[in-house]
CSV table of C-alpha atoms (C1' of nucleotides) in Angstrom, one decimal:
chain,number,residue,atom,x,y,z
A,1,MET,CA,123.9,77.8,121.8
A,2,LYS,CA,123.7,75.3,119.0
A,3,SER,CA,123.2,76.8,115.6
A,4,LEU,CA,120.8,75.6,113.0
A,5,ASP,CA,121.5,75.5,109.3
A,6,ILE,CA,119.1,76.6,106.8
A,7,ALA,CA,117.5,73.2,106.2
A,8,ASP,CA,116.9,72.7,109.9
A,9,VAL,CA,115.2,76.1,110.1
A,10,ALA,CA,113.2,75.4,107.0
A,11,ARG,CA,112.0,72.0,108.4
A,12,HIS,CA,111.1,73.4,111.8
A,13,ALA,CA,109.4,76.5,110.4
A,14,GLY,CA,107.7,74.7,107.6
A,15,VAL,CA,109.0,77.0,104.8
A,16,LYS,CA,111.5,76.3,102.1
A,17,PRO,CA,115.0,77.5,102.2
A,18,SER,CA,114.4,79.7,99.3
A,19,ALA,CA,111.7,81.5,101.3
A,20,LEU,CA,114.2,82.0,104.1
A,21,ARG,CA,116.7,83.6,101.8
A,22,TYR,CA,113.9,85.7,100.4
A,23,TYR,CA,112.9,86.8,103.9
A,24,GLU,CA,116.5,87.7,104.6
A,25,SER,CA,116.6,89.8,101.4
A,26,LEU,CA,113.6,91.7,102.9
A,27,GLY,CA,115.3,92.2,106.2
A,28,LEU,CA,112.8,90.0,108.0
A,29,ILE,CA,115.3,87.6,109.4
A,30,ALA,CA,119.1,87.4,109.6
A,31,ALA,CA,121.5,84.6,110.0
A,32,ASP,CA,123.7,84.6,113.0
A,33,SER,CA,126.9,83.8,111.2
A,34,ARG,CA,128.2,81.8,108.3
A,35,LYS,CA,130.1,78.5,108.2
A,36,GLY,CA,131.9,79.0,105.0
A,37,LEU,CA,129.1,80.3,102.8
A,38,ARG,CA,126.4,78.5,104.8
A,39,ARG,CA,124.0,80.4,107.0
A,40,GLN,CA,123.9,79.5,110.6
A,41,TYR,CA,120.9,80.5,112.6
A,42,ASP,CA,120.2,80.9,116.2
A,43,ALA,CA,117.1,79.0,117.4
A,44,SER,CA,115.4,82.3,118.1
A,45,VAL,CA,114.9,82.8,114.5
A,46,LEU,CA,112.1,80.3,114.9
A,47,ASP,CA,110.2,82.7,117.1
A,48,ARG,CA,110.5,85.4,114.6
A,49,LEU,CA,109.4,83.1,111.8
A,50,ALA,CA,106.4,82.1,113.9
A,51,LEU,CA,105.5,85.8,114.2
A,52,ILE,CA,105.9,86.2,110.5
A,53,ALA,CA,103.6,83.3,109.8
A,54,LEU,CA,101.1,84.7,112.2
A,55,GLY,CA,101.3,88.1,110.6
A,56,GLN,CA,100.8,86.6,107.2
A,57,ARG,CA,97.7,84.8,108.3
A,58,ALA,CA,96.4,88.0,109.6
A,59,GLY,CA,96.6,89.4,106.1
A,60,PHE,CA,99.7,91.6,106.5
A,61,SER,CA,102.2,91.9,103.7
A,62,LEU,CA,105.8,90.9,104.4
A,63,GLN,CA,106.6,94.6,104.1
A,64,GLU,CA,104.2,95.5,106.8
A,65,ILE,CA,105.5,92.7,109.0
A,66,ALA,CA,109.0,93.8,108.6
A,67,GLU,CA,108.1,97.3,109.6
A,68,THR,CA,106.2,96.1,112.6
A,69,LEU,CA,108.8,93.7,113.9
A,70,GLY,CA,111.7,96.0,113.3
A,71,PRO,CA,115.1,95.2,111.9
A,72,ALA,CA,116.4,91.7,112.1
A,73,THR,CA,119.7,91.7,114.0
A,74,GLN,CA,122.2,88.9,114.3
A,75,ALA,CA,121.0,88.4,117.9
A,76,GLN,CA,117.3,88.1,117.0
A,77,VAL,CA,116.2,87.3,120.5
A,78,GLU,CA,115.8,91.0,121.4
A,79,PHE,CA,113.9,92.4,118.5
A,80,GLU,CA,112.8,95.9,118.9
A,81,LEU,CA,109.2,96.6,118.2
A,82,ASP,CA,107.0,99.6,118.0
A,83,ARG,CA,104.3,99.0,120.6
A,84,ASN,CA,101.8,101.5,119.3
A,85,ARG,CA,102.1,100.1,115.9
A,86,ILE,CA,101.5,96.6,117.1
A,87,THR,CA,98.5,97.6,119.1
A,88,GLU,CA,97.1,99.1,115.9
A,89,ARG,CA,97.7,95.9,114.1
A,90,ALA,CA,95.9,94.0,116.8
A,91,ASP,CA,92.9,96.3,116.3
A,92,GLU,CA,93.0,95.7,112.7
A,93,VAL,CA,93.0,92.0,113.3
A,94,ASP,CA,90.0,92.4,115.5
A,95,ARG,CA,88.2,94.1,112.7
A,96,HIS,CA,89.1,91.4,110.4
A,97,ILE,CA,87.8,88.8,112.8
A,98,ARG,CA,84.5,90.6,113.0
A,99,ALA,CA,84.2,90.5,109.2
A,100,LEU,CA,85.1,86.8,109.1
A,101,THR,CA,82.5,86.1,111.8
A,102,LEU,CA,79.9,87.6,109.6
A,103,LEU,CA,81.2,85.6,106.6
A,104,ALA,CA,81.0,82.4,108.5
A,105,ARG,CA,77.4,83.2,109.5
A,106,ALA,CA,76.5,84.0,105.9
A,107,LEU,CA,78.1,80.9,104.6
A,108,ARG,CA,76.3,78.7,107.1
A,109,HIS,CA,73.1,80.4,106.3
A,110,VAL,CA,73.5,79.8,102.6
A,111,ALA,CA,74.3,76.2,103.2
A,112,THR,CA,71.2,75.6,105.2
A,113,CYS,CA,68.6,78.0,104.0
A,114,GLN,CA,65.7,76.3,102.3
A,115,ALA,CA,64.4,79.4,100.5
A,116,PRO,CA,63.9,78.7,96.8
A,117,SER,CA,66.3,81.5,95.9
A,118,HIS,CA,68.8,83.2,98.1
A,119,ALA,CA,68.0,86.5,96.4
A,120,GLU,CA,64.5,86.2,97.9
A,121,CYS,CA,65.6,85.2,101.4
A,122,PRO,CA,65.4,88.2,103.6
A,123,SER,CA,68.1,87.2,106.0
A,124,PHE,CA,70.4,86.4,103.2
A,125,ARG,CA,69.7,89.9,101.8
A,126,LYS,CA,70.3,91.4,105.2
A,127,MET,CA,73.7,89.7,105.6
A,128,MET,CA,74.7,90.6,102.1
A,129,ALA,CA,73.8,94.2,102.8
A,130,GLU,CA,75.9,94.1,106.0
A,131,ALA,CA,78.8,92.5,104.2
A,132,LEU,CA,78.7,95.0,101.4
A,133,LYS,CA,78.6,97.8,103.9
A,134,TRP,CA,81.7,96.4,105.6
A,135,SER,CA,83.6,95.8,102.5
A,136,GLY,CA,82.8,99.2,101.3
A,137,LYS,CA,84.1,100.7,104.5
A,138,ASP,CA,87.6,99.4,104.3
A,139,ARG,CA,88.1,97.5,101.1
A,140,GLN,CA,91.5,99.1,100.6
A,141,LYS,CA,92.8,98.3,104.1
A,142,ILE,CA,93.4,94.5,103.9
B,20,MET,CA,63.6,92.8,84.7
B,21,LYS,CA,65.8,95.8,84.0
B,22,SER,CA,69.3,95.0,83.0
B,23,LEU,CA,72.4,96.7,84.1
B,24,ASP,CA,75.3,97.6,82.0
B,25,ILE,CA,78.8,96.9,83.1
B,26,ALA,CA,79.4,100.4,84.6
B,27,ASP,CA,76.3,100.1,86.7
B,28,VAL,CA,77.4,96.8,88.1
B,29,ALA,CA,80.9,98.0,88.7
B,30,ARG,CA,79.6,101.0,90.6
B,31,HIS,CA,77.2,99.0,92.7
B,32,ALA,CA,79.6,96.2,93.5
B,33,GLY,CA,82.6,98.5,94.0
B,34,VAL,CA,84.8,96.8,91.5
B,35,LYS,CA,86.2,98.0,88.2
B,36,PRO,CA,84.7,96.9,84.9
B,37,SER,CA,88.0,95.2,84.1
B,38,ALA,CA,87.6,93.1,87.2
B,39,LEU,CA,84.1,92.1,86.1
B,40,ARG,CA,85.5,91.0,82.7
B,41,TYR,CA,88.2,89.1,84.5
B,42,TYR,CA,85.7,87.4,86.7
B,43,GLU,CA,83.7,86.4,83.6
B,44,SER,CA,86.9,84.9,82.1
B,45,LEU,CA,87.1,82.7,85.2
B,46,GLY,CA,83.5,81.7,85.0
B,47,LEU,CA,82.6,83.5,88.2
B,48,ILE,CA,79.9,85.6,86.7
B,49,ALA,CA,78.1,85.8,83.4
B,50,ALA,CA,76.3,88.5,81.5
B,51,ASP,CA,72.7,87.9,80.7
B,52,SER,CA,72.9,89.1,77.1
B,53,ARG,CA,74.6,91.6,74.9
B,54,LYS,CA,73.4,94.8,73.4
B,55,GLY,CA,75.6,94.9,70.4
B,56,LEU,CA,78.9,94.0,72.0
B,57,ARG,CA,78.0,95.4,75.4
B,58,ARG,CA,77.3,93.1,78.3
B,59,GLN,CA,73.9,93.4,80.0
B,60,TYR,CA,73.6,92.0,83.5
B,61,ASP,CA,70.7,90.9,85.6
B,62,ALA,CA,70.6,92.5,89.0
B,63,SER,CA,71.2,89.1,90.6
B,64,VAL,CA,74.8,89.4,89.6
B,65,LEU,CA,75.2,91.7,92.5
B,66,ASP,CA,74.4,89.0,95.0
B,67,ARG,CA,76.9,86.8,93.4
B,68,LEU,CA,79.5,89.6,93.5
B,69,ALA,CA,78.7,90.1,97.2
B,70,LEU,CA,79.4,86.4,97.9
B,71,ILE,CA,82.6,86.6,95.8
B,72,ALA,CA,83.8,89.6,97.8
B,73,LEU,CA,82.9,87.8,101.0
B,74,GLY,CA,84.9,84.7,100.0
B,75,GLN,CA,87.9,86.8,99.1
B,76,ARG,CA,87.9,88.4,102.5
B,77,ALA,CA,87.9,84.9,103.9
B,78,GLY,CA,91.1,84.2,102.1
B,79,PHE,CA,89.8,82.0,99.4
B,80,SER,CA,91.1,82.3,95.9
B,81,LEU,CA,88.8,83.1,93.0
B,82,GLN,CA,89.4,79.6,91.8
B,83,GLU,CA,88.1,78.2,95.0
B,84,ILE,CA,85.2,80.6,95.1
B,85,ALA,CA,84.2,79.6,91.6
B,86,GLU,CA,84.3,75.9,92.6
B,87,THR,CA,82.2,76.6,95.7
B,88,LEU,CA,79.6,78.8,94.0
B,89,GLY,CA,79.3,76.6,90.9
B,90,PRO,CA,79.0,77.7,87.3
B,91,ALA,CA,77.6,81.1,86.5
B,92,THR,CA,74.6,80.8,84.3
B,93,GLN,CA,72.9,83.5,82.4
B,94,ALA,CA,70.1,83.4,84.9
B,95,GLN,CA,72.2,83.8,88.0
B,96,VAL,CA,69.5,84.2,90.5
B,97,GLU,CA,69.4,80.5,91.1
B,98,PHE,CA,73.0,79.6,91.5
B,99,GLU,CA,73.6,76.1,92.4
B,100,LEU,CA,75.8,75.5,95.4
B,101,ASP,CA,77.3,72.6,97.1
B,102,ARG,CA,76.0,72.8,100.6
B,103,ASN,CA,78.6,70.5,102.0
B,104,ARG,CA,81.4,72.3,100.5
B,105,ILE,CA,80.1,75.6,101.8
B,106,THR,CA,79.8,74.2,105.3
B,107,GLU,CA,83.4,73.0,105.0
B,108,ARG,CA,84.4,76.6,104.0
B,109,ALA,CA,82.6,77.9,107.0
B,110,ASP,CA,84.5,75.6,109.2
B,111,GLU,CA,87.7,76.8,107.6
B,112,VAL,CA,86.7,80.3,108.2
B,113,ASP,CA,86.1,79.4,111.9
B,114,ARG,CA,89.6,77.9,112.1
B,115,HIS,CA,90.9,81.1,110.6
B,116,ILE,CA,89.1,83.1,113.1
B,117,ARG,CA,90.6,81.1,116.0
B,118,ALA,CA,94.0,81.6,114.6
B,119,LEU,CA,93.4,85.4,114.2
B,120,THR,CA,92.1,85.5,117.8
B,121,LEU,CA,95.3,84.0,118.9
B,122,LEU,CA,97.3,86.4,116.8
B,123,ALA,CA,95.5,89.4,118.3
B,124,ARG,CA,96.3,88.1,121.8
B,125,ALA,CA,99.9,87.5,120.9
B,126,LEU,CA,100.2,90.9,119.4
B,127,ARG,CA,98.7,92.6,122.4
B,128,HIS,CA,100.9,90.6,124.7
B,129,VAL,CA,104.0,91.6,122.7
B,130,ALA,CA,102.9,95.2,122.9
B,131,THR,CA,102.5,95.3,126.6
B,132,CYS,CA,104.9,92.6,128.0
B,133,GLN,CA,107.6,94.1,130.1
B,134,ALA,CA,109.8,91.0,130.1
B,135,PRO,CA,113.3,91.9,129.0
B,136,SER,CA,113.2,89.4,126.1
B,137,HIS,CA,110.1,87.9,124.6
B,138,ALA,CA,112.0,84.7,124.1
B,139,GLU,CA,112.2,84.4,127.9
B,140,CYS,CA,108.6,85.3,128.6
B,141,PRO,CA,106.7,82.1,129.3
B,142,SER,CA,103.4,83.3,128.1
B,143,PHE,CA,104.9,84.5,124.9
B,144,ARG,CA,106.5,81.1,124.4
B,145,LYS,CA,103.3,79.4,125.0
B,146,MET,CA,101.4,81.5,122.5
B,147,MET,CA,104.1,81.0,119.9
B,148,ALA,CA,104.0,77.2,120.5
B,149,GLU,CA,100.2,77.3,119.9
B,150,ALA,CA,100.6,79.4,116.9
B,151,LEU,CA,103.2,77.2,115.4
B,152,LYS,CA,101.1,74.1,116.1
B,153,TRP,CA,98.2,75.7,114.3
B,154,SER,CA,100.1,76.9,111.3
B,155,GLY,CA,101.7,73.5,111.1
B,156,LYS,CA,98.3,71.9,110.9
B,157,ASP,CA,97.0,73.4,107.8
B,158,ARG,CA,99.6,75.7,106.3
B,159,GLN,CA,98.8,74.5,102.8
B,160,LYS,CA,95.1,75.1,103.1
B,161,ILE,CA,94.7,78.8,103.0
C,23,DT,C1',142.8,63.8,99.2
C,24,DC,C1',138.9,63.4,96.8
C,25,DT,C1',134.2,63.4,96.1
C,26,DT,C1',129.7,64.4,97.0
C,27,DG,C1',125.9,66.8,98.0
C,28,DA,C1',124.1,70.6,100.6
C,29,DC,C1',124.6,75.3,100.2
C,30,DC,C1',125.6,79.7,97.8
C,31,DT,C1',124.3,83.9,94.4
C,32,DC,C1',121.8,86.1,90.9
C,33,DA,C1',118.5,86.3,87.4
C,34,DA,C1',114.6,84.8,85.4
C,35,DG,C1',110.2,82.5,85.8
C,36,DT,C1',105.5,81.6,88.1
C,37,DT,C1',100.9,82.4,90.0
C,38,DC,C1',97.3,85.4,91.4
C,39,DG,C1',94.4,89.1,90.8
C,40,DC,C1',93.8,92.6,88.4
C,41,DT,C1',94.9,97.1,85.5
C,42,DT,C1',96.5,99.3,81.4
C,43,DT,C1',97.0,100.0,76.7
C,44,DA,C1',96.0,100.0,71.9
C,45,DA,C1',93.3,99.4,68.3
C,46,DT,C1',88.4,98.9,67.3
C,47,DT,C1',83.2,98.9,67.5
C,48,DC,C1',79.0,100.6,68.5
C,49,DG,C1',74.5,102.8,70.9
C,50,DG,C1',72.3,106.7,71.1
C,51,DA,C1',71.9,112.0,71.5
C,52,DG,C1',71.8,115.8,68.3
D,16,DC,C1',73.4,110.4,59.5
D,17,DT,C1',77.2,111.7,62.2
D,18,DC,C1',79.9,111.8,65.9
D,19,DC,C1',81.1,111.1,70.8
D,20,DG,C1',81.9,108.5,74.5
D,21,DA,C1',81.5,104.3,76.5
D,22,DA,C1',82.2,99.6,75.6
D,23,DT,C1',84.9,95.7,73.3
D,24,DT,C1',89.0,92.5,72.6
D,25,DA,C1',93.7,90.7,73.2
D,26,DA,C1',97.9,91.2,75.0
D,27,DA,C1',101.1,93.1,77.9
D,28,DG,C1',102.3,94.8,82.5
D,29,DC,C1',102.4,94.9,87.6
D,30,DG,C1',103.3,93.9,92.6
D,31,DA,C1',103.5,90.3,95.9
D,32,DA,C1',105.6,86.2,97.4
D,33,DC,C1',108.1,82.9,96.2
D,34,DT,C1',110.4,79.1,93.2
D,35,DT,C1',113.5,77.5,89.8
D,36,DG,C1',117.7,77.1,87.2
D,37,DA,C1',122.4,77.7,86.1
D,38,DG,C1',126.8,77.8,87.5
D,39,DG,C1',129.8,77.9,91.5
D,40,DT,C1',131.7,76.9,96.5
D,41,DC,C1',132.9,74.3,100.3
D,42,DA,C1',132.5,71.1,104.8
D,43,DA,C1',132.8,66.7,105.9
D,44,DG,C1',132.9,61.8,105.4
D,45,DA,C1',135.4,57.6,103.0
DNA sequence: TCTTGACCTCAAGTTCGCTTTAATTCGGAG
DNA sequence: CTCCGAATTAAAGCGAACTTGAGGTCAAGA
């Protein structure tokens, strides 16, 4: 059970120590112990940080991630999570994926379309309409 | 060639007038003309706003979107775009989609896995490893 | 033991994407 | 022509997610 110090964790997780301290202040992670003043982390914090990074990529705020993952304990291996909430998150991510798929199609179209003006290209118009519809539907949600 | 005033554009695009003025300050859009002090927009600004919204959903900053779409001219219908750049963006979106797909799988796994500790579940470990690999690869890029 | 440099805390600063506010200017209906 | 309401500007404010800076502590190697 070797413990990592903040610089090790930072290096492995690819975030700055200041970010780790910030995460701690939000209750997202916790140090196992201190050696003097220095935080000592269990390697399991890296899993938690991976989940945090993943959640951020999915467009969730740190606040939301904290709520989803549950409180950081000293023994972080066993984090308690709300399974329903997580499933909801997964659904949300799926919706996000559908929107992004549309975006990628629209971008590729724009990049290759030979029409003189996109505004006159019917398939561009159609995609824009779809996109607007989507963003109208849950513009507040992500 | 009817022109829209800022409130019309705001209503149709689903953004506040203040956001439109802000976009203008960033060079993302431009008003056709002024009636007194009041901005008058060509309907084509709506297409541009749709693309902007799409880009934002993809996780691009307004700065990046501005660079991709090119300068806003008074006659916005024919915005000049860098096709290579847009294709790159589309690729980026695709990578983002793959990451999110992984995330959704990881979330669903976490929600249903019965293993006593996620840290000990091999498929969880595998997904985390994948995820970390990914986020290591282009963590600076989005 | 002494020094050094990594770590600590707390507060303030930064960037992004807007919104709000305050003071002002007009277009257009009556 | 007058007046109202919608628009204008510049500047300040805001929440999120960190970073930076100042001033202090301490573990460990020479």
